[in-house]
C-alpha cells in the first residue's frame, strides 16, 4: 500500500513540475493538469479502498475532472481560432 501511495505522489509531483515547465503552450499545460487530476484520482482511490467506504465520490470526482478538461479544450479551440496558435506569448491582455 505504501508503494502505491508513493508512486501516486511521485506522479503528482512530476505533474506539478511539468506544469511549471510548460509555460509556452496551453496544450502542454492542459496535459499536465490532466496528469495531475489522474494522480489525484489514484490517491483518492487508494484512500477510499483503505477505508472500505463507498466509491460514489470517485464518480463525482471523475465527472468534475471531465468538465474541467472540456472547459480547457474549449478555451484552447477558441484561442486557436482567434490567434492562430496556442502560444501564450501571442496573447495581449490589453486587446481583450
The first five atom37 places (N, CA, C, CB, O) and aatype in JSON, in Angstrom:
{
  "aatype": [20, 20, 20, 20, 20, 20, 20, 20, 20, 20, 20, 20, 20, 20, 20, 20, 20, 20, 20, 20, 20, 20, 20, 20, 20, 20, 20, 20, 20, 20, 20, 20, 20, 20, 20, 20, 20, 20, 20, 20, 20, 20, 20, 20, 20, 20, 20, 20, 20, 20, 20, 20, 20, 20, 20, 20, 20, 20, 20, 20, 20, 20, 20, 20, 20, 20, 20, 20, 20, 20, 20, 20, 20, 20, 20, 20, 20, 20, 20, 20, 20, 20, 20, 20, 20, 20, 20, 20, 20, 20, 20, 20, 20, 20, 20, 20],
  "atom_mask": [
    [1, 1, 1, 1, 1],
    [1, 1, 1, 1, 1],
    [1, 1, 1, 1, 1],
    [1, 1, 1, 1, 1],
    [1, 1, 1, 1, 1],
    [1, 1, 1, 1, 1],
    [1, 1, 1, 1, 1],
    [1, 1, 1, 1, 1],
    [1, 1, 1, 1, 1],
    [1, 1, 1, 1, 1],
    [1, 1, 1, 1, 1],
    [1, 1, 1, 1, 1],
    [1, 1, 1, 1, 1],
    [1, 1, 1, 1, 1],
    [1, 1, 1, 1, 1],
    [1, 1, 1, 1, 1],
    [1, 1, 1, 1, 1],
    [1, 1, 1, 1, 1],
    [1, 1, 1, 1, 1],
    [1, 1, 1, 1, 1],
    [1, 1, 1, 1, 1],
    [1, 1, 1, 1, 1],
    [1, 1, 1, 1, 1],
    [1, 1, 1, 1, 1],
    [1, 1, 1, 1, 1],
    [1, 1, 1, 1, 1],
    [1, 1, 1, 1, 1],
    [1, 1, 1, 1, 1],
    [1, 1, 1, 1, 1],
    [1, 1, 1, 1, 1],
    [1, 1, 1, 1, 1],
    [1, 1, 1, 1, 1],
    [1, 1, 1, 1, 1],
    [1, 1, 1, 1, 1],
    [1, 1, 1, 1, 1],
    [1, 1, 1, 1, 1],
    [1, 1, 1, 1, 1],
    [1, 1, 1, 1, 1],
    [1, 1, 1, 1, 1],
    [1, 1, 1, 1, 1],
    [1, 1, 1, 1, 1],
    [1, 1, 1, 1, 1],
    [1, 1, 1, 1, 1],
    [1, 1, 1, 1, 1],
    [1, 1, 1, 1, 1],
    [1, 1, 1, 1, 1],
    [1, 1, 1, 1, 1],
    [1, 1, 1, 1, 1],
    [1, 1, 1, 1, 1],
    [1, 1, 1, 1, 1],
    [1, 1, 1, 1, 1],
    [1, 1, 1, 1, 1],
    [1, 1, 1, 1, 1],
    [1, 1, 1, 1, 1],
    [1, 1, 1, 1, 1],
    [1, 1, 1, 1, 1],
    [1, 1, 1, 1, 1],
    [1, 1, 1, 1, 1],
    [1, 1, 1, 1, 1],
    [1, 1, 1, 1, 1],
    [1, 1, 1, 1, 1],
    [1, 1, 1, 1, 1],
    [1, 1, 1, 1, 1],
    [1, 1, 1, 1, 1],
    [1, 1, 1, 1, 1],
    [1, 1, 1, 1, 1],
    [1, 1, 1, 1, 1],
    [1, 1, 1, 1, 1],
    [1, 1, 1, 1, 1],
    [1, 1, 1, 1, 1],
    [1, 1, 1, 1, 1],
    [1, 1, 1, 1, 1],
    [1, 1, 1, 1, 1],
    [1, 1, 1, 1, 1],
    [1, 1, 1, 1, 1],
    [1, 1, 1, 1, 1],
    [1, 1, 1, 1, 1],
    [1, 1, 1, 1, 1],
    [1, 1, 1, 1, 1],
    [1, 1, 1, 1, 1],
    [1, 1, 1, 1, 1],
    [1, 1, 1, 1, 1],
    [1, 1, 1, 1, 1],
    [1, 1, 1, 1, 1],
    [1, 1, 1, 1, 1],
    [1, 1, 1, 1, 1],
    [1, 1, 1, 1, 1],
    [1, 1, 1, 1, 1],
    [1, 1, 1, 1, 1],
    [1, 1, 1, 1, 1],
    [1, 1, 1, 1, 1],
    [1, 1, 1, 1, 1],
    [1, 1, 1, 1, 1],
    [1, 1, 1, 1, 1],
    [1, 1, 1, 1, 1],
    [1, 1, 1, 1, 1]
  ],
  "atom_positions": [
    [[0.82, -1.19, 0.0], [0.0, 0.0, 0.0], [0.86, 1.25, 0.0], [-0.93, 0.0, 1.2], [0.53, 2.24, -0.66]],
    [[1.96, 1.22, 0.73], [2.84, 2.39, 0.77], [3.51, 2.63, -0.58], [3.9, 2.21, 1.85], [3.73, 3.78, -0.97]],
    [[3.83, 1.56, -1.3], [4.47, 1.72, -2.6], [3.5, 2.32, -3.61], [4.99, 0.36, -3.11], [3.9, 3.12, -4.46]],
    [[2.24, 1.94, -3.53], [1.23, 2.51, -4.43], [1.05, 4.0, -4.13], [-0.1, 1.77, -4.29], [0.97, 4.81, -5.05]],
    [[0.98, 4.34, -2.84], [0.82, 5.74, -2.46], [2.04, 6.55, -2.87], [0.58, 5.86, -0.96], [1.91, 7.69, -3.31]],
    [[3.22, 5.97, -2.72], [4.45, 6.67, -3.12], [4.48, 6.92, -4.62], [5.69, 5.86, -2.71], [4.88, 7.99, -5.07]],
    [[4.05, 5.93, -5.41], [4.03, 6.13, -6.87], [2.99, 7.17, -7.27], [3.76, 4.79, -7.58], [3.22, 7.93, -8.21]],
    [[1.85, 7.22, -6.58], [0.84, 8.24, -6.88], [1.35, 9.62, -6.51], [-0.46, 7.94, -6.13], [1.09, 10.58, -7.24]],
    [[2.04, 9.74, -5.4], [2.6, 11.04, -5.01], [3.71, 11.48, -5.95], [3.13, 10.98, -3.57], [3.87, 12.67, -6.22]],
    [[4.48, 10.52, -6.46], [5.51, 10.87, -7.45], [4.86, 11.32, -8.75], [6.44, 9.67, -7.7], [5.37, 12.23, -9.41]],
    [[3.76, 10.7, -9.13], [3.01, 11.16, -10.3], [2.53, 12.59, -10.11], [1.81, 10.23, -10.58], [2.62, 13.41, -11.02]],
    [[2.03, 12.89, -8.92], [1.54, 14.24, -8.63], [2.68, 15.26, -8.69], [0.87, 14.28, -7.24], [2.52, 16.33, -9.28]],
    [[3.81, 14.93, -8.09], [4.96, 15.85, -8.1], [5.5, 16.06, -9.51], [6.07, 15.33, -7.2], [5.86, 17.18, -9.87]],
    [[5.56, 15.0, -10.3], [6.04, 15.18, -11.68], [5.05, 15.97, -12.52], [6.31, 13.81, -12.32], [5.45, 16.68, -13.43]],
    [[3.76, 15.85, -12.22], [2.76, 16.67, -12.91], [2.91, 18.14, -12.57], [1.37, 16.19, -12.56], [2.78, 19.0, -13.45]],
    [[3.17, 18.44, -11.31], [3.38, 19.83, -10.89], [4.63, 20.41, -11.55], [3.5, 19.92, -9.35], [4.63, 21.55, -12.01]],
    [[5.7, 19.62, -11.6], [6.95, 20.09, -12.22], [6.73, 20.32, -13.72], [8.09, 19.07, -12.0], [7.2, 21.32, -14.26]],
    [[6.03, 19.41, -14.39], [5.8, 19.6, -15.82], [4.87, 20.79, -16.08], [5.2, 18.32, -16.44], [5.01, 21.46, -17.1]],
    [[3.93, 21.06, -15.17], [3.07, 22.23, -15.32], [3.88, 23.51, -15.18], [1.94, 22.2, -14.29], [3.63, 24.49, -15.89]],
    [[4.83, 23.52, -14.27], [5.67, 24.71, -14.08], [6.62, 24.92, -15.26], [6.47, 24.6, -12.79], [6.98, 26.06, -15.57]],
    [[7.04, 23.84, -15.9], [7.99, 23.97, -17.0], [7.31, 24.21, -18.36], [8.84, 22.72, -17.08], [7.95, 24.73, -19.27]],
    [[6.05, 23.84, -18.5], [5.34, 24.01, -19.77], [4.61, 25.34, -19.76], [4.34, 22.83, -20.02], [3.4, 25.39, -19.56]],
    [[5.32, 26.41, -19.98], [4.73, 27.73, -19.89], [4.53, 28.39, -21.25], [5.57, 28.61, -19.02], [4.04, 29.52, -21.32]],
    [[4.91, 27.72, -22.34], [4.8, 28.34, -23.66], [3.52, 27.97, -24.37], [5.97, 27.94, -24.51], [2.95, 28.8, -25.08]],
    [[3.04, 26.75, -24.21], [1.87, 26.26, -24.92], [0.75, 25.92, -23.95], [2.23, 25.05, -25.78], [1.0, 25.36, -22.88]],
    [[-0.45, 26.25, -24.33], [-1.6, 25.92, -23.48], [-1.88, 24.41, -23.52], [-2.85, 26.7, -23.94], [-2.3, 23.84, -22.52]],
    [[-1.64, 23.78, -24.65], [-1.91, 22.34, -24.77], [-1.05, 21.54, -23.79], [-1.66, 21.86, -26.2], [-1.54, 20.59, -23.17]],
    [[0.21, 21.89, -23.66], [1.08, 21.19, -22.71], [0.64, 21.43, -21.27], [2.53, 21.65, -22.88], [0.73, 20.53, -20.43]],
    [[0.15, 22.63, -20.99], [-0.36, 22.92, -19.65], [-1.61, 22.11, -19.35], [-0.66, 24.42, -19.5], [-1.79, 21.62, -18.24]],
    [[-2.48, 21.97, -20.35], [-3.69, 21.17, -20.15], [-3.36, 19.69, -19.95], [-4.62, 21.32, -21.35], [-3.99, 19.02, -19.13]],
    [[-2.37, 19.19, -20.67], [-1.96, 17.79, -20.47], [-1.37, 17.59, -19.08], [-0.94, 17.38, -21.53], [-1.6, 16.55, -18.46]],
    [[-0.62, 18.56, -18.6], [-0.06, 18.46, -17.25], [-1.17, 18.49, -16.2], [0.93, 19.61, -17.01], [-1.12, 17.76, -15.22]],
    [[-2.17, 19.34, -16.42], [-3.3, 19.38, -15.49], [-4.08, 18.07, -15.47], [-4.23, 20.53, -15.85], [-4.51, 17.62, -14.41]],
    [[-4.25, 17.46, -16.62], [-4.94, 16.17, -16.68], [-4.13, 15.07, -16.0], [-5.23, 15.79, -18.14], [-4.69, 14.16, -15.38]],
    [[-2.81, 15.14, -16.1], [-1.96, 14.17, -15.41], [-2.07, 14.36, -13.9], [-0.49, 14.31, -15.86], [-2.06, 13.38, -13.16]],
    [[-2.16, 15.59, -13.44], [-2.33, 15.86, -12.01], [-3.68, 15.33, -11.54], [-2.21, 17.37, -11.71], [-3.77, 14.74, -10.46]],
    [[-4.71, 15.52, -12.34], [-6.04, 15.01, -11.99], [-6.03, 13.49, -11.92], [-7.09, 15.49, -13.01], [-6.66, 12.9, -11.04]],
    [[-5.32, 12.85, -12.84], [-5.22, 11.39, -12.83], [-4.51, 10.89, -11.58], [-4.48, 10.89, -14.08], [-4.92, 9.9, -10.99]],
    [[-3.45, 11.58, -11.17], [-2.74, 11.17, -9.96], [-3.6, 11.42, -8.72], [-1.41, 11.9, -9.84], [-3.56, 10.62, -7.78]],
    [[-4.37, 12.51, -8.69], [-5.27, 12.73, -7.56], [-6.37, 11.68, -7.51], [-5.89, 14.13, -7.65], [-6.81, 11.28, -6.43]],
    [[-6.82, 11.23, -8.68], [-7.8, 10.15, -8.72], [-7.22, 8.87, -8.14], [-8.27, 9.9, -10.17], [-7.9, 8.16, -7.39]],
    [[-5.97, 8.57, -8.46], [-5.32, 7.38, -7.9], [-5.18, 7.48, -6.39], [-3.94, 7.17, -8.54], [-5.42, 6.51, -5.67]],
    [[-4.8, 8.66, -5.9], [-4.66, 8.86, -4.45], [-6.02, 8.71, -3.77], [-4.06, 10.24, -4.14], [-6.14, 8.07, -2.73]],
    [[-7.04, 9.31, -4.38], [-8.39, 9.24, -3.83], [-8.89, 7.8, -3.81], [-9.35, 10.11, -4.65], [-9.54, 7.38, -2.85]],
    [[-8.58, 7.03, -4.85], [-9.0, 5.64, -4.92], [-8.3, 4.8, -3.85], [-8.7, 5.08, -6.31], [-8.93, 3.93, -3.25]],
    [[-7.02, 5.07, -3.61], [-6.29, 4.32, -2.57], [-6.86, 4.63, -1.19], [-4.78, 4.67, -2.6], [-7.04, 3.72, -0.38]],
    [[-7.17, 5.91, -0.93], [-7.74, 6.27, 0.37], [-9.11, 5.63, 0.57], [-7.84, 7.78, 0.5], [-9.4, 5.11, 1.65]],
    [[-9.95, 5.67, -0.44], [-11.28, 5.09, -0.29], [-11.25, 3.57, -0.17], [-12.16, 5.49, -1.46], [-12.06, 2.99, 0.54]],
    [[-10.33, 2.93, -0.86], [-10.23, 1.47, -0.72], [-9.63, 1.09, 0.63], [-9.39, 0.88, -1.86], [-9.93, 0.02, 1.15]],
    [[-8.79, 1.95, 1.19], [-8.21, 1.69, 2.5], [-9.26, 1.82, 3.6], [-7.04, 2.64, 2.77], [-9.22, 1.09, 4.59]],
    [[-10.18, 2.74, 3.44], [-11.22, 2.96, 4.45], [-12.44, 2.07, 4.24], [-11.65, 4.42, 4.44], [-13.37, 2.1, 5.05]],
    [[-12.46, 1.28, 3.18], [-13.59, 0.4, 2.84], [-14.91, 1.17, 2.77], [-13.7, -0.74, 3.87], [-15.93, 0.71, 3.28]],
    [[-14.87, 2.32, 2.14], [-16.09, 3.12, 2.04], [-16.64, 3.06, 0.62], [-15.83, 4.58, 2.46], [-16.07, 2.41, -0.26]],
    [[-17.73, 3.74, 0.41], [-18.39, 3.76, -0.88], [-17.54, 4.52, -1.89], [-19.79, 4.4, -0.77], [-16.77, 5.41, -1.53]],
    [[-17.67, 4.16, -3.13], [-16.85, 4.8, -4.16], [-17.66, 5.72, -5.05], [-16.17, 3.74, -5.01], [-17.27, 5.97, -6.2]],
    [[-18.77, 6.25, -4.55], [-19.56, 7.18, -5.34], [-18.83, 8.51, -5.52], [-20.92, 7.41, -4.69], [-19.03, 9.19, -6.52]],
    [[-18.0, 8.87, -4.56], [-17.25, 10.12, -4.68], [-16.27, 10.05, -5.84], [-16.49, 10.42, -3.38], [-15.93, 11.09, -6.42]],
    [[-15.8, 8.87, -6.19], [-14.92, 8.73, -7.35], [-15.64, 9.11, -8.64], [-14.38, 7.3, -7.45], [-15.05, 9.73, -9.53]],
    [[-16.92, 8.75, -8.74], [-17.69, 9.13, -9.93], [-17.92, 10.63, -9.99], [-19.03, 8.4, -9.94], [-17.88, 11.22, -11.07]],
    [[-18.16, 11.24, -8.84], [-18.33, 12.7, -8.8], [-17.03, 13.38, -9.18], [-18.79, 13.16, -7.4], [-17.02, 14.36, -9.93]],
    [[-15.91, 12.86, -8.66], [-14.6, 13.43, -8.99], [-14.3, 13.29, -10.47], [-13.51, 12.74, -8.16], [-13.81, 14.24, -11.09]],
    [[-14.6, 12.14, -11.05], [-14.38, 11.94, -12.49], [-15.26, 12.86, -13.32], [-14.64, 10.49, -12.86], [-14.84, 13.35, -14.36]],
    [[-16.49, 13.09, -12.87], [-17.39, 13.98, -13.59], [-16.85, 15.4, -13.62], [-18.78, 13.98, -12.96], [-16.85, 16.04, -14.67]],
    [[-16.38, 15.88, -12.47], [-15.81, 17.23, -12.43], [-14.51, 17.34, -13.21], [-15.58, 17.65, -10.99], [-14.23, 18.38, -13.81]],
    [[-13.72, 16.28, -13.21], [-12.47, 16.34, -13.97], [-12.74, 16.33, -15.48], [-11.55, 15.16, -13.59], [-12.01, 16.96, -16.24]],
    [[-13.77, 15.63, -15.91], [-14.14, 15.66, -17.33], [-14.65, 17.04, -17.72], [-15.21, 14.59, -17.64], [-14.34, 17.54, -18.8]],
    [[-15.43, 17.66, -16.84], [-15.91, 19.02, -17.12], [-14.75, 20.01, -17.18], [-16.91, 19.46, -16.04], [-14.78, 20.93, -18.0]],
    [[-13.75, 19.83, -16.35], [-12.56, 20.69, -16.38], [-11.8, 20.51, -17.68], [-11.64, 20.4, -15.18], [-11.32, 21.48, -18.26]],
    [[-11.68, 19.28, -18.14], [-10.99, 19.01, -19.4], [-11.71, 19.59, -20.59], [-10.81, 17.53, -19.59], [-11.08, 20.13, -21.5]],
    [[-13.05, 19.49, -20.6], [-13.84, 20.05, -21.7], [-13.73, 21.56, -21.72], [-15.31, 19.62, -21.58], [-13.62, 22.16, -22.79]],
    [[-13.77, 22.19, -20.55], [-13.64, 23.65, -20.5], [-12.27, 24.1, -20.99], [-13.87, 24.16, -19.06], [-12.16, 25.1, -21.7]],
    [[-11.23, 23.38, -20.62], [-9.88, 23.72, -21.09], [-9.74, 23.57, -22.58], [-8.86, 22.86, -20.39], [-9.13, 24.41, -23.24]],
    [[-10.29, 22.49, -23.13], [-10.21, 22.29, -24.58], [-11.02, 23.32, -25.36], [-10.68, 20.9, -24.94], [-10.63, 23.72, -26.45]],
    [[-12.15, 23.74, -24.79], [-12.93, 24.76, -25.49], [-12.21, 26.11, -25.48], [-14.31, 24.91, -24.85], [-12.27, 26.85, -26.47]],
    [[-11.53, 26.42, -24.4], [-10.72, 27.65, -24.38], [-9.57, 27.54, -25.37], [-10.17, 27.91, -22.96], [-9.24, 28.52, -26.04]],
    [[-8.97, 26.37, -25.47], [-7.89, 26.15, -26.44], [-8.38, 26.33, -27.87], [-7.28, 24.76, -26.26], [-7.7, 26.96, -28.68]],
    [[-9.54, 25.78, -28.2], [-10.08, 25.91, -29.55], [-10.41, 27.37, -29.86], [-11.34, 25.03, -29.72], [-10.13, 27.85, -30.95]],
    [[-11.01, 28.07, -28.9], [-11.32, 29.48, -29.13], [-10.06, 30.3, -29.33], [-12.11, 30.04, -27.96], [-10.04, 31.22, -30.16]],
    [[-9.0, 29.99, -28.6], [-7.76, 30.73, -28.75], [-7.09, 30.44, -30.09], [-6.8, 30.4, -27.6], [-6.56, 31.35, -30.73]],
    [[-7.12, 29.2, -30.51], [-6.52, 28.86, -31.81], [-7.29, 29.51, -32.95], [-6.47, 27.32, -32.0], [-6.69, 29.94, -33.93]],
    [[-8.61, 29.58, -32.83], [-9.4, 30.22, -33.88], [-9.16, 31.73, -33.92], [-10.89, 29.94, -33.66], [-9.18, 32.33, -35.0]],
    [[-8.95, 32.35, -32.77], [-8.79, 33.8, -32.77], [-7.34, 34.23, -33.02], [-9.26, 34.37, -31.45], [-7.12, 35.24, -33.69]],
    [[-6.37, 33.49, -32.51], [-4.97, 33.89, -32.62], [-4.16, 33.06, -33.61], [-4.32, 33.81, -31.28], [-3.11, 33.5, -34.07]],
    [[-4.63, 31.87, -33.95], [-3.94, 31.05, -34.92], [-2.96, 30.05, -34.32], [-3.22, 31.91, -35.86], [-2.48, 29.17, -35.03]],
    [[-2.65, 30.16, -33.04], [-1.75, 29.2, -32.38], [-2.08, 29.17, -30.89], [-0.25, 29.58, -32.61], [-2.96, 29.89, -30.42]],
    [[-1.36, 28.33, -30.16], [-1.61, 28.24, -28.73], [-0.44, 28.76, -27.9], [-1.92, 26.81, -28.34], [-0.26, 28.37, -26.75]],
    [[0.35, 29.62, -28.48], [1.46, 30.22, -27.74], [0.92, 31.26, -26.77], [2.48, 30.87, -28.71], [0.08, 32.08, -27.14]],
    [[1.38, 31.22, -25.54], [0.94, 32.2, -24.56], [1.53, 33.58, -24.82], [1.31, 31.74, -23.18], [1.01, 34.57, -24.31]],
    [[2.61, 33.66, -25.6], [3.24, 34.93, -25.9], [2.37, 35.76, -26.83], [4.62, 34.71, -26.52], [2.42, 36.99, -26.79]],
    [[1.56, 35.1, -27.66], [0.77, 35.83, -28.64], [-0.48, 36.47, -28.05], [0.37, 34.91, -29.75], [-1.18, 37.2, -28.76]],
    [[-0.77, 36.23, -26.79], [-1.94, 36.82, -26.16], [-1.57, 38.2, -25.62], [-2.49, 35.91, -25.02], [-0.58, 38.35, -24.89]],
    [[-2.36, 39.18, -25.97], [-2.19, 40.53, -25.45], [-3.43, 40.85, -24.64], [-1.96, 41.57, -26.6], [-4.53, 40.93, -25.19]],
    [[-3.27, 41.05, -23.34], [-4.42, 41.26, -22.48], [-5.06, 42.63, -22.67], [-4.02, 41.1, -21.04], [-6.21, 42.83, -22.27]],
    [[-4.37, 43.57, -23.28], [-4.96, 44.89, -23.48], [-5.99, 44.9, -24.61], [-3.87, 45.9, -23.77], [-6.78, 45.84, -24.72]],
    [[-6.0, 43.85, -25.46], [-6.96, 43.8, -26.56], [-8.23, 43.06, -26.17], [-6.33, 43.14, -27.77], [-9.17, 43.02, -26.96]],
    [[-8.29, 42.49, -24.99], [-9.48, 41.73, -24.56], [-10.63, 42.65, -24.17], [-9.14, 40.82, -23.39], [-11.69, 42.17, -23.79]]
  ]
}
